[in-house]
XYZ file of C-alpha atoms in Angstrom:
694
model
C -50.219 -108.721 123.395
C -52.766 -106.116 122.287
C -55.971 -107.984 121.423
C -54.330 -111.408 121.888
C -56.259 -112.106 125.098
C -59.519 -111.289 123.324
C -58.720 -113.720 120.510
C -57.681 -116.510 122.894
C -60.858 -116.199 124.940
C -63.023 -116.177 121.817
C -61.512 -119.506 120.742
C -61.613 -121.026 124.237
C -65.247 -120.097 124.836
C -66.256 -121.633 121.510
C -64.823 -125.027 122.445
C -66.360 -124.762 125.917
C -69.825 -124.202 124.458
C -69.245 -127.007 121.948
C -68.240 -129.408 124.737
C -71.340 -128.652 126.828
C -73.623 -128.924 123.822
C -72.085 -132.287 122.906
C -72.840 -133.507 126.437
C -76.523 -132.592 126.287
C -77.362 -132.654 122.578
C -77.032 -135.353 119.939
C -75.093 -134.194 116.899
C -75.964 -137.293 114.873
C -79.751 -137.408 115.282
C -80.818 -133.805 115.836
C -81.287 -131.297 113.047
C -78.236 -129.247 112.135
C -80.108 -125.956 112.416
C -81.065 -126.829 116.002
C -77.457 -127.619 116.874
C -76.121 -124.482 115.186
C -78.760 -122.204 116.748
C -78.222 -123.558 120.261
C -74.448 -123.488 119.915
C -74.509 -119.900 118.711
C -76.750 -118.798 121.600
C -74.656 -120.552 124.259
C -71.449 -119.286 122.694
C -72.527 -115.631 122.708
C -73.691 -115.799 126.337
C -70.527 -117.472 127.582
C -68.478 -115.008 125.534
C -70.051 -112.024 127.285
C -69.192 -113.491 130.687
C -65.560 -114.196 129.787
C -64.842 -110.923 127.942
C -66.408 -108.544 130.472
C -63.390 -108.606 132.887
C -61.175 -107.454 130.001
C -63.557 -104.575 129.392
C -63.323 -103.584 133.074
C -59.493 -103.575 133.130
C -59.346 -101.631 129.847
C -61.814 -99.055 131.183
C -59.774 -98.559 134.375
C -56.647 -97.983 132.294
C -58.458 -95.479 130.061
C -59.667 -93.591 133.152
C -56.122 -93.430 134.457
C -54.792 -92.227 131.108
C -57.418 -89.513 130.733
C -56.898 -88.352 134.307
C -53.147 -88.077 133.692
C -53.700 -86.114 130.475
C -56.089 -83.677 132.143
C -53.815 -83.138 135.133
C -50.776 -82.007 133.021
C -50.275 -78.141 133.298
C -50.089 -75.906 130.200
C -46.630 -74.846 128.965
C -45.720 -71.178 128.134
C -43.761 -69.751 125.210
C -42.252 -66.223 125.876
C -39.866 -66.050 122.978
C -42.028 -63.533 121.081
C -43.159 -61.790 124.240
C -46.666 -63.208 123.926
C -47.971 -65.751 126.342
C -49.320 -68.773 124.512
C -50.153 -72.344 125.360
C -48.954 -75.228 123.277
C -49.835 -78.870 123.351
C -47.498 -80.734 125.686
C -45.431 -83.578 124.347
C -46.569 -87.059 125.285
C -45.082 -88.226 128.530
C -45.092 -91.390 130.561
C -48.306 -91.929 132.530
C -48.190 -93.159 136.128
C -50.361 -96.129 135.113
C -48.993 -98.801 132.812
C -50.847 -100.553 130.044
C -52.360 -103.934 131.025
C -51.247 -107.032 129.170
C -54.831 -107.656 128.029
C -55.440 -104.099 126.828
C -57.889 -103.852 123.942
C -57.420 -100.844 121.608
C -60.023 -98.114 121.482
C -62.941 -98.658 119.160
C -62.878 -102.467 119.215
C -64.948 -103.188 122.330
C -67.966 -100.975 121.466
C -68.294 -102.623 118.058
C -67.765 -106.066 119.580
C -70.413 -105.567 122.280
C -72.895 -104.086 119.841
C -72.616 -107.076 117.500
C -72.769 -109.640 120.320
C -75.658 -107.992 122.151
C -77.976 -107.396 119.214
C -77.237 -110.815 117.749
C -78.180 -112.482 121.022
C -81.371 -110.407 121.227
C -82.303 -111.382 117.684
C -81.799 -115.033 118.594
C -83.791 -114.991 121.809
C -86.773 -112.926 120.675
C -87.203 -113.872 117.012
C -85.169 -116.763 115.631
C -85.044 -119.299 118.481
C -88.799 -119.171 119.287
C -89.539 -119.744 115.610
C -87.045 -122.630 115.436
C -88.541 -124.061 118.605
C -92.003 -124.258 117.083
C -90.546 -125.517 113.811
C -88.651 -128.357 115.512
C -91.685 -129.374 117.580
C -94.049 -129.331 114.628
C -95.257 -132.626 113.182
C -95.583 -131.361 109.629
C -94.334 -133.442 106.721
C -93.011 -130.563 104.608
C -90.969 -127.440 105.202
C -93.905 -125.256 104.203
C -96.203 -126.992 106.676
C -93.729 -126.643 109.527
C -93.157 -122.950 108.780
C -96.908 -122.338 108.720
C -97.357 -124.081 112.063
C -94.453 -122.140 113.592
C -95.876 -118.805 112.434
C -99.307 -119.583 113.866
C -97.886 -120.680 117.237
C -95.662 -117.590 117.518
C -98.370 -115.117 116.533
C -99.591 -114.844 120.136
C -96.011 -114.855 121.390
C -94.929 -111.954 119.208
C -98.181 -110.086 119.785
C -97.640 -110.087 123.551
C -94.256 -108.447 123.298
C -95.561 -105.921 120.782
C -98.176 -104.891 123.336
C -95.503 -104.442 126.002
C -93.335 -102.397 123.670
C -96.374 -100.340 122.668
C -97.051 -99.552 126.333
C -93.542 -98.133 126.675
C -94.032 -96.070 123.538
C -97.287 -94.633 124.852
C -95.597 -93.723 128.136
C -92.831 -91.852 126.364
C -95.241 -90.170 123.945
C -97.557 -88.937 126.739
C -94.679 -87.464 128.743
C -94.271 -83.891 127.350
C -90.684 -83.583 128.565
C -89.526 -86.420 126.331
C -89.135 -86.529 122.587
C -89.171 -89.725 120.595
C -85.894 -90.340 118.846
C -84.250 -93.462 117.512
C -81.759 -93.664 120.381
C -84.575 -93.346 122.903
C -86.601 -96.053 121.171
C -83.547 -98.262 121.257
C -83.154 -97.557 124.983
C -86.797 -98.459 125.603
C -86.332 -101.806 123.868
C -83.181 -102.551 125.850
C -84.899 -101.565 129.106
C -87.870 -103.827 128.388
C -85.611 -106.816 127.642
C -83.385 -106.209 130.681
C -86.390 -105.752 132.973
C -87.818 -109.117 131.956
C -84.402 -110.753 132.298
C -83.710 -109.186 135.711
C -87.058 -110.397 137.001
C -86.160 -113.999 136.158
C -82.492 -113.540 137.100
C -83.199 -112.746 140.744
C -85.459 -115.802 141.073
C -82.822 -118.166 139.713
C -79.983 -116.456 141.594
C -81.763 -116.750 144.939
C -82.124 -120.494 144.439
C -78.560 -121.083 143.249
C -76.860 -119.073 146.009
C -78.208 -121.509 148.617
C -78.646 -124.764 146.745
C -75.137 -125.022 145.266
C -73.242 -124.800 148.605
C -75.842 -127.036 150.278
C -75.549 -129.696 147.573
C -71.790 -129.996 148.185
C -72.255 -130.039 151.950
C -74.862 -132.787 151.749
C -72.685 -134.669 149.263
C -70.052 -134.991 151.988
C -72.484 -136.796 154.293
C -72.236 -140.560 154.380
C -75.135 -142.260 152.733
C -76.862 -139.073 151.576
C -76.053 -139.475 147.896
C -76.979 -143.170 148.038
C -80.361 -142.449 149.621
C -81.040 -139.748 147.050
C -80.084 -142.148 144.263
C -82.562 -144.712 145.614
C -85.210 -141.992 145.608
C -84.393 -141.081 142.003
C -84.546 -144.754 141.012
C -88.098 -145.119 142.312
C -89.269 -141.985 140.503
C -87.429 -142.870 137.311
C -88.916 -146.360 137.244
C -92.387 -144.824 137.357
C -91.486 -142.444 134.544
C -89.876 -145.264 132.586
C -93.005 -147.407 132.856
C -95.180 -144.475 131.842
C -92.939 -143.803 128.820
C -93.148 -147.456 127.750
C -96.917 -147.474 128.095
C -97.222 -144.232 126.164
C -94.983 -145.597 123.405
C -97.105 -148.752 123.159
C -100.283 -146.697 122.790
C -98.763 -144.475 120.105
C -97.369 -147.470 118.214
C -100.819 -149.047 118.275
C -102.223 -145.930 116.628
C -99.443 -146.065 114.025
C -100.211 -149.731 113.341
C -103.884 -148.968 112.687
C -103.000 -146.106 110.359
C -100.442 -148.274 108.564
C -103.010 -150.988 107.946
C -105.774 -148.647 106.824
C -103.767 -146.532 104.355
C -102.728 -148.644 101.359
C -99.704 -148.349 99.139
C -101.432 -146.162 96.529
C -103.115 -143.741 98.940
C -102.071 -140.074 98.546
C -101.116 -139.935 102.245
C -98.945 -143.050 102.111
C -95.767 -140.944 102.016
C -96.795 -139.342 105.295
C -97.258 -142.785 106.863
C -93.826 -143.857 105.633
C -92.323 -140.755 107.232
C -93.970 -141.656 110.536
C -92.701 -145.245 110.324
C -89.128 -144.022 109.890
C -89.379 -142.247 113.249
C -90.504 -145.425 115.046
C -88.027 -147.753 116.810
C -86.506 -150.548 114.739
C -88.389 -153.367 116.448
C -91.713 -151.702 115.725
C -90.746 -151.012 112.129
C -90.145 -154.733 111.620
C -93.536 -155.591 113.094
C -95.352 -152.990 111.031
C -93.900 -153.783 107.621
C -95.387 -152.048 104.672
C -98.331 -153.901 103.115
C -96.663 -154.546 99.787
C -98.690 -157.709 99.200
C -102.007 -155.886 99.307
C -102.649 -154.095 96.009
C -106.288 -153.312 96.647
C -107.118 -149.764 95.611
C -108.514 -147.506 98.271
C -112.097 -146.365 98.108
C -112.996 -143.117 99.806
C -116.693 -143.951 99.798
C -116.397 -147.291 101.599
C -113.638 -146.623 104.151
C -112.912 -143.669 106.408
C -109.267 -142.611 106.266
C -107.434 -140.298 108.645
C -106.889 -136.751 107.496
C -103.541 -135.076 107.007
C -104.124 -132.987 110.103
C -104.552 -136.102 112.235
C -101.367 -137.592 110.736
C -99.478 -134.411 111.631
C -100.681 -134.778 115.207
C -99.712 -138.471 115.228
C -96.270 -137.630 113.822
C -95.724 -135.151 116.629
C -96.763 -137.753 119.218
C -94.391 -140.334 117.740
C -91.416 -137.966 117.902
C -92.190 -137.055 121.506
C -92.881 -140.598 122.745
C -89.799 -142.118 121.080
C -87.534 -139.383 122.478
C -88.975 -139.789 125.970
C -88.696 -143.587 125.868
C -85.080 -143.443 124.727
C -84.213 -140.872 127.366
C -85.687 -142.871 130.245
C -83.922 -146.035 129.094
C -80.528 -144.318 128.996
C -81.100 -142.513 132.286
C -82.070 -145.775 133.963
C -78.816 -147.435 132.918
C -76.788 -144.416 134.055
C -78.613 -144.328 137.387
C -77.909 -148.032 137.909
C -74.192 -147.493 137.375
C -74.245 -144.571 139.794
C -76.117 -146.589 142.444
C -73.757 -149.549 142.108
C -70.754 -147.266 142.482
C -72.157 -145.510 145.563
C -72.897 -148.889 147.145
C -69.290 -149.870 146.469
C -68.127 -146.671 148.182
C -70.243 -147.498 151.246
C -68.791 -151.020 151.398
C -65.179 -149.922 150.897
C -65.280 -147.320 153.675
C -64.619 -150.069 156.240
C -61.969 -151.804 154.158
C -58.747 -152.543 156.065
C -56.661 -153.035 152.913
C -57.298 -149.507 151.608
C -57.971 -150.955 148.169
C -61.109 -149.928 146.319
C -62.949 -153.016 145.058
C -65.694 -152.724 142.414
C -68.627 -155.109 142.317
C -68.872 -154.839 138.544
C -66.046 -154.025 136.225
C -66.510 -151.163 133.814
C -67.439 -152.393 130.305
C -65.263 -149.710 128.722
C -61.476 -150.266 128.835
C -59.708 -147.815 131.108
C -56.948 -145.564 129.910
C -53.404 -146.586 130.827
C -52.787 -143.151 132.280
C -55.783 -143.526 134.603
C -54.795 -147.075 135.532
C -51.335 -145.894 136.595
C -52.212 -142.723 138.511
C -55.773 -143.541 139.629
C -55.133 -147.047 140.923
C -57.355 -148.787 143.519
C -55.339 -147.321 146.398
C -55.640 -143.732 145.155
C -59.320 -144.291 144.411
C -59.941 -145.534 147.964
C -58.236 -142.535 149.573
C -60.120 -140.110 147.328
C -63.589 -141.639 147.546
C -63.552 -142.738 151.187
C -61.307 -140.192 152.859
C -60.477 -137.031 150.874
C -63.600 -136.292 148.860
C -65.925 -135.674 151.858
C -63.472 -133.153 153.326
C -62.938 -131.538 149.937
C -66.698 -131.126 149.526
C -67.011 -129.596 153.000
C -64.260 -127.053 152.343
C -65.728 -126.207 148.944
C -69.176 -125.788 150.496
C -67.781 -123.344 153.080
C -65.981 -121.310 150.395
C -69.104 -121.168 148.224
C -71.191 -120.158 151.246
C -68.850 -117.220 151.895
C -69.232 -116.151 148.261
C -73.018 -116.401 148.595
C -73.032 -114.190 151.692
C -70.886 -111.605 149.877
C -73.274 -111.599 146.916
C -76.369 -111.199 149.113
C -74.774 -108.350 151.100
C -73.645 -106.571 147.948
C -77.063 -106.944 146.289
C -78.641 -105.154 149.238
C -76.066 -102.349 149.531
C -74.651 -101.705 146.053
C -76.709 -98.493 145.645
C -74.747 -96.847 148.511
C -71.770 -94.892 147.132
C -70.786 -92.884 150.232
C -69.728 -94.956 152.057
C -69.115 -97.841 149.692
C -70.771 -100.902 151.244
C -70.692 -103.344 148.346
C -67.775 -105.720 148.906
C -67.281 -106.224 145.185
C -66.881 -102.456 144.724
C -64.464 -102.275 147.677
C -62.220 -104.970 146.190
C -62.178 -103.392 142.724
C -61.507 -99.886 144.035
C -58.604 -101.104 146.176
C -57.027 -102.749 143.149
C -57.754 -99.675 141.009
C -55.638 -97.488 143.279
C -52.532 -99.587 142.620
C -53.490 -100.389 139.009
C -53.057 -104.101 139.628
C -54.781 -105.247 136.456
C -54.097 -108.930 137.011
C -55.897 -108.800 140.356
C -58.730 -106.766 138.825
C -59.307 -109.295 136.058
C -59.094 -112.290 138.406
C -61.479 -110.703 140.917
C -63.943 -109.728 138.191
C -63.754 -113.137 136.559
C -64.306 -115.063 139.811
C -67.195 -112.806 140.790
C -69.089 -112.949 137.511
C -68.217 -116.625 137.088
C -69.796 -117.449 140.463
C -72.897 -115.434 139.598
C -73.125 -117.218 136.247
C -72.750 -120.654 137.855
C -75.571 -119.880 140.301
C -77.877 -118.785 137.484
C -76.909 -121.213 134.714
C -76.825 -124.276 136.992
C -80.403 -123.517 137.978
C -81.346 -123.441 134.292
C -79.769 -126.878 133.882
C -81.496 -128.251 136.993
C -85.059 -127.036 136.611
C -87.594 -129.213 134.871
C -91.001 -128.108 133.655
C -92.815 -131.465 133.516
C -91.715 -133.098 130.240
C -91.733 -129.920 128.139
C -88.395 -128.518 129.291
C -85.690 -130.815 130.608
C -81.942 -130.704 129.987
C -80.787 -134.335 130.221
C -77.118 -135.202 129.903
C -75.587 -138.030 127.834
C -77.089 -136.699 124.578
C -80.715 -137.120 125.729
C -82.018 -133.542 125.485
C -84.611 -132.920 122.804
C -84.518 -130.036 120.338
C -87.267 -128.076 122.098
C -85.361 -127.993 125.408
C -82.051 -127.102 123.758
C -83.545 -124.124 121.962
C -85.426 -123.043 125.074
C -82.199 -123.081 127.092
C -80.563 -120.899 124.430
C -83.436 -118.431 124.758
C -83.058 -118.313 128.546
C -79.300 -117.777 128.371
C -79.647 -114.894 125.906
C -82.254 -113.216 128.099
C -80.431 -113.719 131.402
C -76.864 -112.824 130.443
C -77.251 -109.049 129.657
C -79.026 -108.200 132.939
C -76.552 -110.456 134.770
C -73.642 -108.415 133.416
C -75.365 -105.122 134.208
C -76.033 -106.348 137.732
C -72.367 -107.270 138.126
C -71.234 -103.844 136.889
C -73.634 -102.274 139.390
C -72.190 -104.374 142.238
C -68.663 -103.173 141.348
C -69.797 -99.539 140.804
C -68.469 -99.636 137.248
C -71.887 -98.484 136.030
C -72.057 -94.695 136.154
C -75.825 -94.752 136.651
C -75.233 -96.558 139.958
C -72.079 -94.785 141.165
C -73.381 -91.335 140.055
C -69.841 -90.330 139.094
C -68.791 -88.449 135.981
C -66.324 -91.105 134.859
C -65.762 -92.986 131.647
C -68.223 -95.910 131.462
C -67.344 -99.359 130.267
C -67.886 -100.186 126.631
C -70.649 -102.609 127.629
C -72.724 -99.988 129.471
C -72.177 -97.458 126.678
C -74.195 -99.553 124.204
C -77.107 -99.762 126.669
C -77.791 -96.056 126.345
C -78.913 -93.654 129.030
C -81.733 -94.911 131.219
C -82.855 -91.388 132.103
C -85.636 -91.745 129.571
C -87.136 -94.360 131.921
C -86.232 -93.015 135.345
C -88.704 -95.176 137.270
C -86.847 -98.257 135.997
C -83.293 -96.929 136.329
C -83.796 -95.398 139.809
C -86.389 -97.827 141.130
C -86.663 -101.333 139.696
C -82.957 -101.849 138.915
C -81.919 -100.798 142.432
C -84.552 -102.184 144.791
C -85.746 -105.330 143.068
C -82.412 -107.236 143.518
C -82.959 -106.958 147.294
C -85.633 -109.612 146.869
C -82.805 -112.147 146.655
C -82.704 -112.186 150.470
C -86.275 -113.486 150.707
C -85.633 -116.059 147.994
C -82.491 -117.318 149.743
C -84.414 -117.734 153.007
C -87.192 -119.602 151.217
C -84.654 -121.871 149.528
C -82.806 -122.530 152.794
C -85.990 -123.759 154.478
C -87.021 -125.676 151.301
C -90.366 -123.910 151.028
C -90.607 -124.630 147.301
C -89.885 -128.325 147.855
C -92.513 -128.556 150.565
C -95.098 -126.845 148.369
C -94.403 -129.294 145.523
C -94.826 -132.176 147.954
C -98.194 -130.823 149.037
C -99.247 -130.581 145.390
C -98.366 -134.248 144.797
C -94.934 -133.883 143.168
C -92.640 -136.077 145.242
C -89.402 -134.344 146.212
C -86.479 -135.675 148.227
C -86.977 -134.651 151.852
C -85.404 -136.485 154.748
C -88.259 -135.886 157.198
C -91.067 -137.178 155.007
C -92.782 -140.561 155.092
C -93.309 -140.586 151.338
C -89.599 -139.999 150.826
C -88.765 -142.962 153.070
C -91.170 -145.183 151.169
C -89.697 -144.186 147.820
C -86.166 -144.732 149.143
C -87.079 -148.269 150.253
C -88.727 -148.919 146.924
C -85.710 -147.676 144.994
C -83.411 -149.775 147.154
C -85.409 -152.869 146.263
C -85.284 -152.027 142.558
C -81.518 -151.535 142.657
C -81.111 -154.808 144.573
C -83.038 -156.715 141.909
C -81.099 -155.166 139.081
C -77.879 -155.992 140.899
C -78.871 -159.662 141.297
C -79.849 -159.791 137.658
C -76.500 -158.424 136.527
C -74.629 -160.779 138.862
C -76.430 -163.782 137.386
C -75.572 -162.574 133.897
C -71.896 -162.251 134.775
C -71.896 -165.679 136.457
C -73.478 -167.206 133.364
C -70.879 -165.584 131.124
C -68.068 -166.791 133.379
C -69.410 -170.360 133.340
C -69.686 -170.333 129.561
C -66.168 -168.941 129.291
C -64.820 -171.637 131.636
C -66.713 -174.310 129.714
C -65.145 -173.221 126.457
C -61.698 -173.005 127.990
C -61.987 -176.420 129.660
C -63.817 -178.523 127.076
C -63.444 -176.534 123.903
C -59.756 -177.378 123.497
C -60.323 -181.045 124.399
C -63.046 -181.328 121.786
C -60.784 -179.769 119.168
C -57.913 -182.111 120.119
C -60.148 -185.170 119.956
C -61.515 -184.110 116.608
C -58.005 -183.506 115.287
C -56.812 -186.937 116.556
C -59.821 -188.646 115.075
C -59.048 -187.124 111.695
C -55.382 -188.134 111.899
C -55.965 -191.685 113.262
C -59.402 -192.811 112.090
C -60.982 -195.882 113.646
C -61.475 -198.658 111.027
C -64.735 -199.744 112.646
C -66.059 -196.218 112.593
C -64.963 -195.784 108.984
C -66.673 -198.981 107.914
C -69.764 -198.059 109.824
C -69.814 -194.608 108.281
C -69.369 -196.077 104.791
C -72.276 -198.442 105.220
C -74.574 -195.802 106.676
C -73.732 -192.799 104.534
C -77.228 -192.396 103.192
C -78.818 -192.752 106.597
C -76.551 -190.126 108.174
C -77.006 -187.667 105.334
C -80.751 -187.944 105.702
C -80.752 -186.944 109.375
C -77.706 -184.684 109.539
C -79.694 -181.453 109.251
C -82.181 -182.469 111.905
C -79.489 -183.645 114.320
C -77.469 -180.460 113.873
C -80.503 -178.348 114.591
C -81.371 -180.426 117.661
C -77.804 -180.215 118.951
C -77.694 -176.478 118.383
C -80.980 -175.972 120.220
C -79.735 -178.056 123.123
C -76.517 -176.028 123.370
C -78.461 -172.752 123.323
C -80.750 -174.008 126.079
C -77.733 -174.966 128.183
C -76.154 -171.582 127.596
C -79.304 -169.652 128.487
C -80.015 -171.666 131.633
C -79.453 -169.706 134.840
C -79.579 -170.942 138.462
C -82.477 -169.996 140.675
C -81.841 -167.632 143.545
C -83.283 -169.521 146.514
C -81.955 -166.907 148.951
C -84.256 -164.228 147.583
C -87.088 -162.910 149.679
C -89.620 -163.433 146.908
C -89.850 -165.599 143.831
C -90.176 -162.727 141.390
C -86.972 -163.771 139.687
C -88.467 -166.933 138.302
C -86.961 -167.902 134.949
C -90.432 -168.293 133.441
C -91.210 -164.755 134.427
C -87.919 -163.421 133.085
C -88.445 -165.386 129.930
C -91.733 -163.686 129.301
C -89.958 -160.337 129.628
C -92.208 -158.994 132.414
C -91.843 -158.538 136.128
C -93.718 -156.816 138.908
C -91.647 -155.174 141.621
C -92.844 -155.888 145.118
C -93.073 -153.694 148.147
C -94.953 -150.442 148.212
C -94.360 -149.791 144.553
C -96.881 -152.471 143.660
C -99.386 -150.967 146.035
C -98.848 -147.476 144.672
C -99.191 -148.380 141.014
C -100.404 -151.931 140.786
C -101.897 -151.509 137.330
C -98.514 -150.782 135.727
C -96.637 -153.685 134.163
C -92.959 -153.137 133.478
C -91.317 -154.609 130.426
C -87.639 -155.012 129.714
C -87.390 -153.692 126.157
């Protein structure tokens, strides 16, 4: 089994990263280099988290083996009368080899390749690819030029920081500049930046993750929050539609001004390909206009302005598509939560859906997850499961906070993670060591990575599921993961006292800490920042518990979900009204489809039977009449068929009026025009916005 566990985890982590990237990215529409770069960054970060427990168990075994070798006494040889020592024969050690043991020399090379590759991605390649993907250039050379210009300030800033470290080392007379020390300075600078951001994200995740499960167990909480999201998403959706209309108007003007033989016509064609299909049909190329352009008479846009327009088109189309998909997903979620609220009082213990899923269910799910099982899970078991999970996660959070504040104490050992590992190390229970290490670092990773997936920086960085994340956000997430994972692993090794710089013991370090080098060259970081800065997680957890960040965003005008806020109540009522209208609309559509289906089933067969009987037994009067009026019927056949077809389509499209509605906003004339104005406070808050169903 030597090295087999390492190979299995390498393969498993690859498919895990591929699955998550498929959920957030779009393999069909996004550039292959963006997909490959993001996948590689996520894969390396997840790989470090999964392989580190194997490094810990292997290091503990190596310590045991070396201690056993050093404790064996020398043997004497008195045959020749001279006392001499000889090398003892190998004997059985008191500690046995773990099943996941990795041979010597493999882990240092593995960590060195993984670490420096991830650092190259996060500091050099991914920022360049990020600017390249966001550029609106029409050629590879133009995009590379734009990316280099945008990253000049970015790279210059980090060169200044690295130069400051070099000056500090050069001024200190007790230190000498060597390659290993320069390497240590670079690693310290990267880990310091990552640790600064790590503590901020960890303090939020340690509180928010258990609280989200606890609130999810409350009745009606998820439904109220969904209503709140619906009101905010409708505003964003309307803004995205308006922005897309404005950008398409600019594209239309450019398309009309630049003729077929203009040198920049290829750039316009490239922009048109990025537009939605309906707009491409409206803005067809002016192939019928062969008038040559005249630079003296007309003013044409420059290539720089077309690059800017191309960038706006890419952004507006992506945002419009994302809001449309998110709106449909949010509707399905709201409908399902309303069904859960209705079925909680059901006496039959059968879960009834208002709308059937459009996708056919799997036979396996139909058999095991039937309506009865679904009712017991959604209405009875899931709230209790969420409460128990929230309590377990809260206990883990308390352990992490306590250990972050006490891990620097070695006598006595106060860090609970170090206590657990040392107890298992005494009995050489490698299975327990690996499970404990994996659960600990996995919980820390979930707290940090989930915050990366949740945060949203306006519309510049936003990880949206269901393949709606743009290339800029995907690459930015890869950069964050590569910068957060190394300090996260070092922090975990410090919590377990596996880092010799924390435990201050002359023991064999792990292979991961060995590639980091000695931090003695920067003592104020190793003995100060790395030890005392993680204590700030206590303040961040308290601030997150009392929702200080949410309250500050509310004061700044960014509406956040808060139960004790009037604005939140207004947005919840507004979202409830929007969901109610969409639900009525979908019900009318299903009723119309059912009526058409019944009409076909009832009268379609009778019409076919009558037509078949008429062909078999023709009426002599009708045949004579048809023979005498053949010319007349042939003259008006086309018109009558068209009239009949139009009449059938009108009958099929007709829908009954909802006279039980509170308002008459669902008028067929209004729905026919494709526009509606939601009532309530939403109209008073943004009365100038007109929503269109595109």
